[in-house]
Amino acid sequence: MRTLTGLNKTITDCTACPRLVVYRQAIAEQKRKQYRDWVYWGRPVPGFGDPQARLYILGLAPAAHGGNRTGRVFTGDRSGDWLYEALYRHGFANQAESRSIGDGLALRDCYIGATVRCAPPGNKPTPDEFECCSRYLEEEIRLLKNHRVVVALGKIAFDHYLKTYRSQGHTIAVPAPKFGHGAVYRLSRGVTLVGSYHPSQQNTFTGKLTRPMFHAVFQRARKEIDGL
């Protein structure tokens, strides 16, 4: 897996986690009524974006009727609506909407990945599933050689990025960075880690995450990148 193309091919062919295979395929067969005419992707969802990106965004896992349906991360669900709107506003995407793989969306200086590549039941991967998928996260981070700013969407993504960073031989300060919305940490080798609440409906519908709060994260990411 020496290229992102090779890595993503390996990801989409993966059947390592039986529970996730059964779930993602069942969702693809049963479908949601509003998407009954869709041919669901129903496979692991690879990363997406600019291979030379300086901004790396890390999420949790594909949504059952989002990425698992469309085949592209954060595409076709409410979380994606928030994310791509913010990326467009701050110059990281050519459009503010993401509906399907063929919708013309392109990312600029930005790449998006996930800690787990299959839609999990209840949106809750097991520890074994996180561990199994960690090899893909490690390889993705290694191949994104130019990334200098990381936006972690949620505490799980934040912690898994740090875990992977440490496993690749990089030093992390003591005490270790703690997740918080808008928290910013300077890591070794010139990487800046920024925490953000995940734009899940649970967070956006309750007001825990507002659009100004979310856009402030990407405004900070843009400022960091422009200062490189």
PDB file of C-alpha atoms in Angstrom:
ATOM      1  CA  MET A   1       0.000   0.000   0.000  1.00  0.00           C
ATOM      2  CA  ARG A   2       2.500   2.598  -1.192  1.00  0.00           C
ATOM      3  CA  THR A   3      -0.089   4.950  -2.668  1.00  0.00           C
ATOM      4  CA  LEU A   4      -3.454   6.301  -1.537  1.00  0.00           C
ATOM      5  CA  THR A   5      -5.035   4.658  -4.576  1.00  0.00           C
ATOM      6  CA  GLY A   6      -3.695   1.282  -3.497  1.00  0.00           C
ATOM      7  CA  LEU A   7      -4.720   1.853   0.095  1.00  0.00           C
ATOM      8  CA  ASN A   8      -8.258   2.811  -0.883  1.00  0.00           C
ATOM      9  CA  LYS A   9      -8.583  -0.270  -3.095  1.00  0.00           C
ATOM     10  CA  THR A  10      -7.526  -2.416  -0.127  1.00  0.00           C
ATOM     11  CA  ILE A  11     -10.021  -0.645   2.140  1.00  0.00           C
ATOM     12  CA  THR A  12     -12.995  -1.136  -0.194  1.00  0.00           C
ATOM     13  CA  ASP A  13     -12.217  -4.862  -0.513  1.00  0.00           C
ATOM     14  CA  CYS A  14     -11.902  -5.443   3.251  1.00  0.00           C
ATOM     15  CA  THR A  15     -14.089  -8.076   4.956  1.00  0.00           C
ATOM     16  CA  ALA A  16     -12.110  -8.378   8.191  1.00  0.00           C
ATOM     17  CA  CYS A  17     -14.924  -7.535  10.654  1.00  0.00           C
ATOM     18  CA  PRO A  18     -17.869  -9.977  10.360  1.00  0.00           C
ATOM     19  CA  ARG A  19     -20.325  -7.850  12.356  1.00  0.00           C
ATOM     20  CA  LEU A  20     -19.700  -4.821  10.158  1.00  0.00           C
ATOM     21  CA  VAL A  21     -19.914  -6.829   6.940  1.00  0.00           C
ATOM     22  CA  VAL A  22     -23.306  -8.228   7.923  1.00  0.00           C
ATOM     23  CA  TYR A  23     -24.630  -4.839   9.024  1.00  0.00           C
ATOM     24  CA  ARG A  24     -23.472  -2.777   6.056  1.00  0.00           C
ATOM     25  CA  GLN A  25     -24.808  -5.346   3.588  1.00  0.00           C
ATOM     26  CA  ALA A  26     -28.146  -5.612   5.398  1.00  0.00           C
ATOM     27  CA  ILE A  27     -28.571  -1.839   5.280  1.00  0.00           C
ATOM     28  CA  ALA A  28     -27.735  -1.870   1.574  1.00  0.00           C
ATOM     29  CA  GLU A  29     -30.448  -4.457   0.930  1.00  0.00           C
ATOM     30  CA  GLN A  30     -33.142  -3.041   3.191  1.00  0.00           C
ATOM     31  CA  LYS A  31     -32.505   0.614   2.289  1.00  0.00           C
ATOM     32  CA  ARG A  32     -34.386   3.603   3.627  1.00  0.00           C
ATOM     33  CA  LYS A  33     -37.714   4.327   1.943  1.00  0.00           C
ATOM     34  CA  GLN A  34     -36.581   7.650   0.535  1.00  0.00           C
ATOM     35  CA  TYR A  35     -33.595   5.926  -1.107  1.00  0.00           C
ATOM     36  CA  ARG A  36     -35.358   2.818  -2.411  1.00  0.00           C
ATOM     37  CA  ASP A  37     -34.200   3.575  -5.990  1.00  0.00           C
ATOM     38  CA  TRP A  38     -30.542   3.834  -4.960  1.00  0.00           C
ATOM     39  CA  VAL A  39     -28.042   1.047  -5.469  1.00  0.00           C
ATOM     40  CA  TYR A  40     -26.279   1.271  -2.107  1.00  0.00           C
ATOM     41  CA  TRP A  41     -22.489   1.094  -1.947  1.00  0.00           C
ATOM     42  CA  GLY A  42     -22.623  -1.300   1.026  1.00  0.00           C
ATOM     43  CA  ARG A  43     -18.833  -1.643   1.355  1.00  0.00           C
ATOM     44  CA  PRO A  44     -16.041  -0.012   3.362  1.00  0.00           C
ATOM     45  CA  VAL A  45     -15.698   3.668   2.483  1.00  0.00           C
ATOM     46  CA  PRO A  46     -12.222   4.949   1.528  1.00  0.00           C
ATOM     47  CA  GLY A  47     -10.749   8.359   2.203  1.00  0.00           C
ATOM     48  CA  PHE A  48     -11.406  11.245  -0.168  1.00  0.00           C
ATOM     49  CA  GLY A  49      -9.635  14.397  -1.251  1.00  0.00           C
ATOM     50  CA  ASP A  50      -6.356  15.922  -2.342  1.00  0.00           C
ATOM     51  CA  PRO A  51      -3.366  13.556  -1.945  1.00  0.00           C
ATOM     52  CA  GLN A  52      -1.105  16.594  -1.405  1.00  0.00           C
ATOM     53  CA  ALA A  53      -3.408  18.061   1.256  1.00  0.00           C
ATOM     54  CA  ARG A  54      -2.091  20.073   4.167  1.00  0.00           C
ATOM     55  CA  LEU A  55      -5.453  19.793   5.964  1.00  0.00           C
ATOM     56  CA  TYR A  56      -6.500  16.343   7.169  1.00  0.00           C
ATOM     57  CA  ILE A  57      -9.985  15.818   8.597  1.00  0.00           C
ATOM     58  CA  LEU A  58     -10.654  12.693  10.646  1.00  0.00           C
ATOM     59  CA  GLY A  59     -14.163  11.466  11.425  1.00  0.00           C
ATOM     60  CA  LEU A  60     -15.590   8.426  13.175  1.00  0.00           C
ATOM     61  CA  ALA A  61     -17.241   6.116  10.605  1.00  0.00           C
ATOM     62  CA  PRO A  62     -19.536   6.233   7.558  1.00  0.00           C
ATOM     63  CA  ALA A  63     -23.244   6.809   8.144  1.00  0.00           C
ATOM     64  CA  ALA A  64     -25.542   3.881   7.346  1.00  0.00           C
ATOM     65  CA  HIS A  65     -27.518   5.873   4.780  1.00  0.00           C
ATOM     66  CA  GLY A  66     -24.760   8.384   4.002  1.00  0.00           C
ATOM     67  CA  GLY A  67     -21.340   7.029   3.078  1.00  0.00           C
ATOM     68  CA  ASN A  68     -22.595   3.450   3.166  1.00  0.00           C
ATOM     69  CA  ARG A  69     -25.156   4.442   0.542  1.00  0.00           C
ATOM     70  CA  THR A  70     -23.107   6.785  -1.637  1.00  0.00           C
ATOM     71  CA  GLY A  71     -19.614   5.318  -1.304  1.00  0.00           C
ATOM     72  CA  ARG A  72     -17.998   8.601  -0.287  1.00  0.00           C
ATOM     73  CA  VAL A  73     -17.257   9.810   3.202  1.00  0.00           C
ATOM     74  CA  PHE A  74     -19.662  12.445   4.617  1.00  0.00           C
ATOM     75  CA  THR A  75     -21.729  12.320   1.425  1.00  0.00           C
ATOM     76  CA  GLY A  76     -25.521  12.244   1.417  1.00  0.00           C
ATOM     77  CA  ASP A  77     -26.179  12.913   5.116  1.00  0.00           C
ATOM     78  CA  ARG A  78     -26.749  15.854   7.459  1.00  0.00           C
ATOM     79  CA  SER A  79     -23.217  15.737   8.872  1.00  0.00           C
ATOM     80  CA  GLY A  80     -21.860  16.101   5.358  1.00  0.00           C
ATOM     81  CA  ASP A  81     -24.133  19.078   4.738  1.00  0.00           C
ATOM     82  CA  TRP A  82     -22.458  20.882   7.636  1.00  0.00           C
ATOM     83  CA  LEU A  83     -18.938  19.767   6.776  1.00  0.00           C
ATOM     84  CA  TYR A  84     -18.875  20.610   3.085  1.00  0.00           C
ATOM     85  CA  GLU A  85     -20.606  23.944   3.650  1.00  0.00           C
ATOM     86  CA  ALA A  86     -17.795  24.871   6.049  1.00  0.00           C
ATOM     87  CA  LEU A  87     -15.085  23.580   3.717  1.00  0.00           C
ATOM     88  CA  TYR A  88     -16.521  25.556   0.805  1.00  0.00           C
ATOM     89  CA  ARG A  89     -16.781  28.758   2.806  1.00  0.00           C
ATOM     90  CA  HIS A  90     -13.147  28.542   3.860  1.00  0.00           C
ATOM     91  CA  GLY A  91     -11.733  27.586   0.477  1.00  0.00           C
ATOM     92  CA  PHE A  92     -11.201  23.847   0.905  1.00  0.00           C
ATOM     93  CA  ALA A  93     -13.940  22.677  -1.501  1.00  0.00           C
ATOM     94  CA  ASN A  94     -15.297  23.819  -4.864  1.00  0.00           C
ATOM     95  CA  GLN A  95     -18.934  23.505  -3.794  1.00  0.00           C
ATOM     96  CA  ALA A  96     -20.986  23.474  -0.610  1.00  0.00           C
ATOM     97  CA  GLU A  97     -23.008  20.298  -1.225  1.00  0.00           C
ATOM     98  CA  SER A  98     -22.154  16.620  -1.388  1.00  0.00           C
ATOM     99  CA  ARG A  99     -24.924  14.362  -2.666  1.00  0.00           C
ATOM    100  CA  SER A 100     -23.247  11.575  -4.652  1.00  0.00           C
ATOM    101  CA  ILE A 101     -19.885  10.519  -6.041  1.00  0.00           C
ATOM    102  CA  GLY A 102     -20.759  12.041  -9.414  1.00  0.00           C
ATOM    103  CA  ASP A 103     -21.784  15.479  -8.140  1.00  0.00           C
ATOM    104  CA  GLY A 104     -18.561  17.234  -9.151  1.00  0.00           C
ATOM    105  CA  LEU A 105     -17.262  17.882  -5.641  1.00  0.00           C
ATOM    106  CA  ALA A 106     -13.507  18.368  -5.381  1.00  0.00           C
ATOM    107  CA  LEU A 107     -11.462  19.159  -2.284  1.00  0.00           C
ATOM    108  CA  ARG A 108      -8.613  21.665  -2.301  1.00  0.00           C
ATOM    109  CA  ASP A 109      -5.629  21.105  -0.021  1.00  0.00           C
ATOM    110  CA  CYS A 110      -7.869  18.844   2.109  1.00  0.00           C
ATOM    111  CA  TYR A 111      -8.295  15.101   2.660  1.00  0.00           C
ATOM    112  CA  ILE A 112     -10.967  13.330   4.733  1.00  0.00           C
ATOM    113  CA  GLY A 113     -10.604   9.961   6.473  1.00  0.00           C
ATOM    114  CA  ALA A 114     -12.278   7.942   9.225  1.00  0.00           C
ATOM    115  CA  THR A 115     -11.190   5.834  12.178  1.00  0.00           C
ATOM    116  CA  VAL A 116     -13.476   2.974  11.051  1.00  0.00           C
ATOM    117  CA  ARG A 117     -14.350   2.450   7.382  1.00  0.00           C
ATOM    118  CA  CYS A 118     -17.649   0.555   7.643  1.00  0.00           C
ATOM    119  CA  ALA A 119     -20.967   1.845   8.966  1.00  0.00           C
ATOM    120  CA  PRO A 120     -21.335   0.314  12.468  1.00  0.00           C
ATOM    121  CA  PRO A 121     -24.585  -0.633  14.241  1.00  0.00           C
ATOM    122  CA  GLY A 122     -25.708   2.241  16.451  1.00  0.00           C
ATOM    123  CA  ASN A 123     -22.742   4.217  15.139  1.00  0.00           C
ATOM    124  CA  LYS A 124     -20.631   2.419  17.763  1.00  0.00           C
ATOM    125  CA  PRO A 125     -17.668   0.342  16.576  1.00  0.00           C
ATOM    126  CA  THR A 126     -16.271  -2.206  19.028  1.00  0.00           C
ATOM    127  CA  PRO A 127     -12.693  -1.981  20.353  1.00  0.00           C
ATOM    128  CA  ASP A 128     -11.721  -4.897  18.088  1.00  0.00           C
ATOM    129  CA  GLU A 129     -13.153  -3.096  15.068  1.00  0.00           C
ATOM    130  CA  PHE A 130     -11.220   0.056  15.900  1.00  0.00           C
ATOM    131  CA  GLU A 131      -8.073  -2.016  16.248  1.00  0.00           C
ATOM    132  CA  CYS A 132      -8.644  -3.836  12.960  1.00  0.00           C
ATOM    133  CA  CYS A 133      -9.125  -0.569  11.072  1.00  0.00           C
ATOM    134  CA  SER A 134      -6.157   1.130  12.734  1.00  0.00           C
ATOM    135  CA  ARG A 135      -3.792  -0.232  10.073  1.00  0.00           C
ATOM    136  CA  TYR A 136      -5.663   1.774   7.434  1.00  0.00           C
ATOM    137  CA  LEU A 137      -5.565   4.940   9.510  1.00  0.00           C
ATOM    138  CA  GLU A 138      -1.842   4.516  10.118  1.00  0.00           C
ATOM    139  CA  GLU A 139      -1.150   4.015   6.424  1.00  0.00           C
ATOM    140  CA  GLU A 140      -3.354   6.923   5.376  1.00  0.00           C
ATOM    141  CA  ILE A 141      -1.587   9.292   7.759  1.00  0.00           C
ATOM    142  CA  ARG A 142       1.801   8.033   6.574  1.00  0.00           C
ATOM    143  CA  LEU A 143       0.893   8.565   2.909  1.00  0.00           C
ATOM    144  CA  LEU A 144      -0.474  12.076   3.489  1.00  0.00           C
ATOM    145  CA  LYS A 145       3.056  13.384   3.791  1.00  0.00           C
ATOM    146  CA  ASN A 146       2.134  17.065   3.481  1.00  0.00           C
ATOM    147  CA  HIS A 147      -0.553  17.234   6.160  1.00  0.00           C
ATOM    148  CA  ARG A 148       0.198  19.893   8.749  1.00  0.00           C
ATOM    149  CA  VAL A 149      -3.215  20.678  10.247  1.00  0.00           C
ATOM    150  CA  VAL A 150      -5.590  18.009  11.552  1.00  0.00           C
ATOM    151  CA  VAL A 151      -9.227  18.655  12.420  1.00  0.00           C
ATOM    152  CA  ALA A 152     -10.529  15.776  14.544  1.00  0.00           C
ATOM    153  CA  LEU A 153     -14.320  15.524  14.507  1.00  0.00           C
ATOM    154  CA  GLY A 154     -15.138  14.224  17.980  1.00  0.00           C
ATOM    155  CA  LYS A 155     -13.166  12.845  20.902  1.00  0.00           C
ATOM    156  CA  ILE A 156     -12.800   9.374  19.395  1.00  0.00           C
ATOM    157  CA  ALA A 157     -11.170  10.731  16.237  1.00  0.00           C
ATOM    158  CA  PHE A 158      -9.012  13.066  18.346  1.00  0.00           C
ATOM    159  CA  ASP A 159      -7.752  10.241  20.555  1.00  0.00           C
ATOM    160  CA  HIS A 160      -7.175   7.860  17.645  1.00  0.00           C
ATOM    161  CA  TYR A 161      -5.138  10.413  15.741  1.00  0.00           C
ATOM    162  CA  LEU A 162      -2.905  10.875  18.785  1.00  0.00           C
ATOM    163  CA  LYS A 163      -2.625   7.111  19.268  1.00  0.00           C
ATOM    164  CA  THR A 164      -1.570   6.671  15.649  1.00  0.00           C
ATOM    165  CA  TYR A 165       0.806   9.615  15.823  1.00  0.00           C
ATOM    166  CA  ARG A 166       2.505   8.068  18.847  1.00  0.00           C
ATOM    167  CA  SER A 167       2.655   4.610  17.218  1.00  0.00           C
ATOM    168  CA  GLN A 168       4.570   6.138  14.297  1.00  0.00           C
ATOM    169  CA  GLY A 169       7.347   7.163  16.645  1.00  0.00           C
ATOM    170  CA  HIS A 170       6.445  10.801  17.233  1.00  0.00           C
ATOM    171  CA  THR A 171       6.679  12.345  20.672  1.00  0.00           C
ATOM    172  CA  ILE A 172       3.578  13.700  22.408  1.00  0.00           C
ATOM    173  CA  ALA A 173       3.925  16.136  25.267  1.00  0.00           C
ATOM    174  CA  VAL A 174       2.997  15.250  28.843  1.00  0.00           C
ATOM    175  CA  PRO A 175       0.268  15.800  29.853  1.00  0.00           C
ATOM    176  CA  ALA A 176      -1.219  14.587  26.588  1.00  0.00           C
ATOM    177  CA  PRO A 177      -3.587  16.854  24.635  1.00  0.00           C
ATOM    178  CA  LYS A 178      -7.207  16.646  25.789  1.00  0.00           C
ATOM    179  CA  PHE A 179     -10.161  16.893  23.459  1.00  0.00           C
ATOM    180  CA  GLY A 180     -12.297  19.996  23.483  1.00  0.00           C
ATOM    181  CA  HIS A 181     -14.168  21.934  20.841  1.00  0.00           C
ATOM    182  CA  GLY A 182     -11.768  24.504  19.415  1.00  0.00           C
ATOM    183  CA  ALA A 183      -8.811  23.126  21.385  1.00  0.00           C
ATOM    184  CA  VAL A 184      -5.542  23.607  19.486  1.00  0.00           C
ATOM    185  CA  TYR A 185      -2.321  21.721  20.112  1.00  0.00           C
ATOM    186  CA  ARG A 186       1.086  21.999  18.471  1.00  0.00           C
ATOM    187  CA  LEU A 187       2.519  18.545  17.992  1.00  0.00           C
ATOM    188  CA  SER A 188       6.029  17.608  16.940  1.00  0.00           C
ATOM    189  CA  ARG A 189       7.142  17.688  13.264  1.00  0.00           C
ATOM    190  CA  GLY A 190       5.039  20.778  12.646  1.00  0.00           C
ATOM    191  CA  VAL A 191       1.541  19.301  12.976  1.00  0.00           C
ATOM    192  CA  THR A 192      -1.284  21.302  14.564  1.00  0.00           C
ATOM    193  CA  LEU A 193      -4.206  19.299  15.994  1.00  0.00           C
ATOM    194  CA  VAL A 194      -7.587  21.011  16.308  1.00  0.00           C
ATOM    195  CA  GLY A 195     -10.549  19.465  18.127  1.00  0.00           C
ATOM    196  CA  SER A 196     -14.156  19.905  17.025  1.00  0.00           C
ATOM    197  CA  TYR A 197     -17.481  18.486  18.051  1.00  0.00           C
ATOM    198  CA  HIS A 198     -18.722  16.090  15.397  1.00  0.00           C
ATOM    199  CA  PRO A 199     -21.466  17.620  13.187  1.00  0.00           C
ATOM    200  CA  SER A 200     -23.822  14.753  14.030  1.00  0.00           C
ATOM    201  CA  GLN A 201     -27.541  15.432  14.332  1.00  0.00           C
ATOM    202  CA  GLN A 202     -27.245  14.660  18.037  1.00  0.00           C
ATOM    203  CA  ASN A 203     -24.939  17.661  18.377  1.00  0.00           C
ATOM    204  CA  THR A 204     -26.441  20.034  15.818  1.00  0.00           C
ATOM    205  CA  PHE A 205     -30.115  19.489  16.670  1.00  0.00           C
ATOM    206  CA  THR A 206     -29.487  20.056  20.377  1.00  0.00           C
ATOM    207  CA  GLY A 207     -27.391  23.182  19.847  1.00  0.00           C
ATOM    208  CA  LYS A 208     -24.272  21.652  21.352  1.00  0.00           C
ATOM    209  CA  LEU A 209     -22.653  22.513  18.022  1.00  0.00           C
ATOM    210  CA  THR A 210     -23.761  25.626  16.154  1.00  0.00           C
ATOM    211  CA  ARG A 211     -22.715  26.717  12.682  1.00  0.00           C
ATOM    212  CA  PRO A 212     -20.643  29.645  13.997  1.00  0.00           C
ATOM    213  CA  MET A 213     -18.828  27.248  16.354  1.00  0.00           C
ATOM    214  CA  PHE A 214     -18.156  24.800  13.524  1.00  0.00           C
ATOM    215  CA  HIS A 215     -17.056  27.420  11.032  1.00  0.00           C
ATOM    216  CA  ALA A 216     -14.678  28.892  13.607  1.00  0.00           C
ATOM    217  CA  VAL A 217     -12.756  25.599  13.571  1.00  0.00           C
ATOM    218  CA  PHE A 218     -12.188  25.796   9.829  1.00  0.00           C
ATOM    219  CA  GLN A 219     -11.435  29.478   9.999  1.00  0.00           C
ATOM    220  CA  ARG A 220      -8.653  28.515  12.416  1.00  0.00           C
ATOM    221  CA  ALA A 221      -7.514  25.713  10.094  1.00  0.00           C
ATOM    222  CA  ARG A 222      -7.363  28.168   7.188  1.00  0.00           C
ATOM    223  CA  LYS A 223      -5.369  30.643   9.276  1.00  0.00           C
ATOM    224  CA  GLU A 224      -2.889  27.932  10.283  1.00  0.00           C
ATOM    225  CA  ILE A 225      -2.408  26.756   6.710  1.00  0.00           C
ATOM    226  CA  ASP A 226      -2.081  30.247   5.301  1.00  0.00           C
ATOM    227  CA  GLY A 227       0.648  30.859   7.863  1.00  0.00           C
ATOM    228  CA  LEU A 228       2.763  27.893   6.802  1.00  0.00           C
TER     229      LEU A 228
END
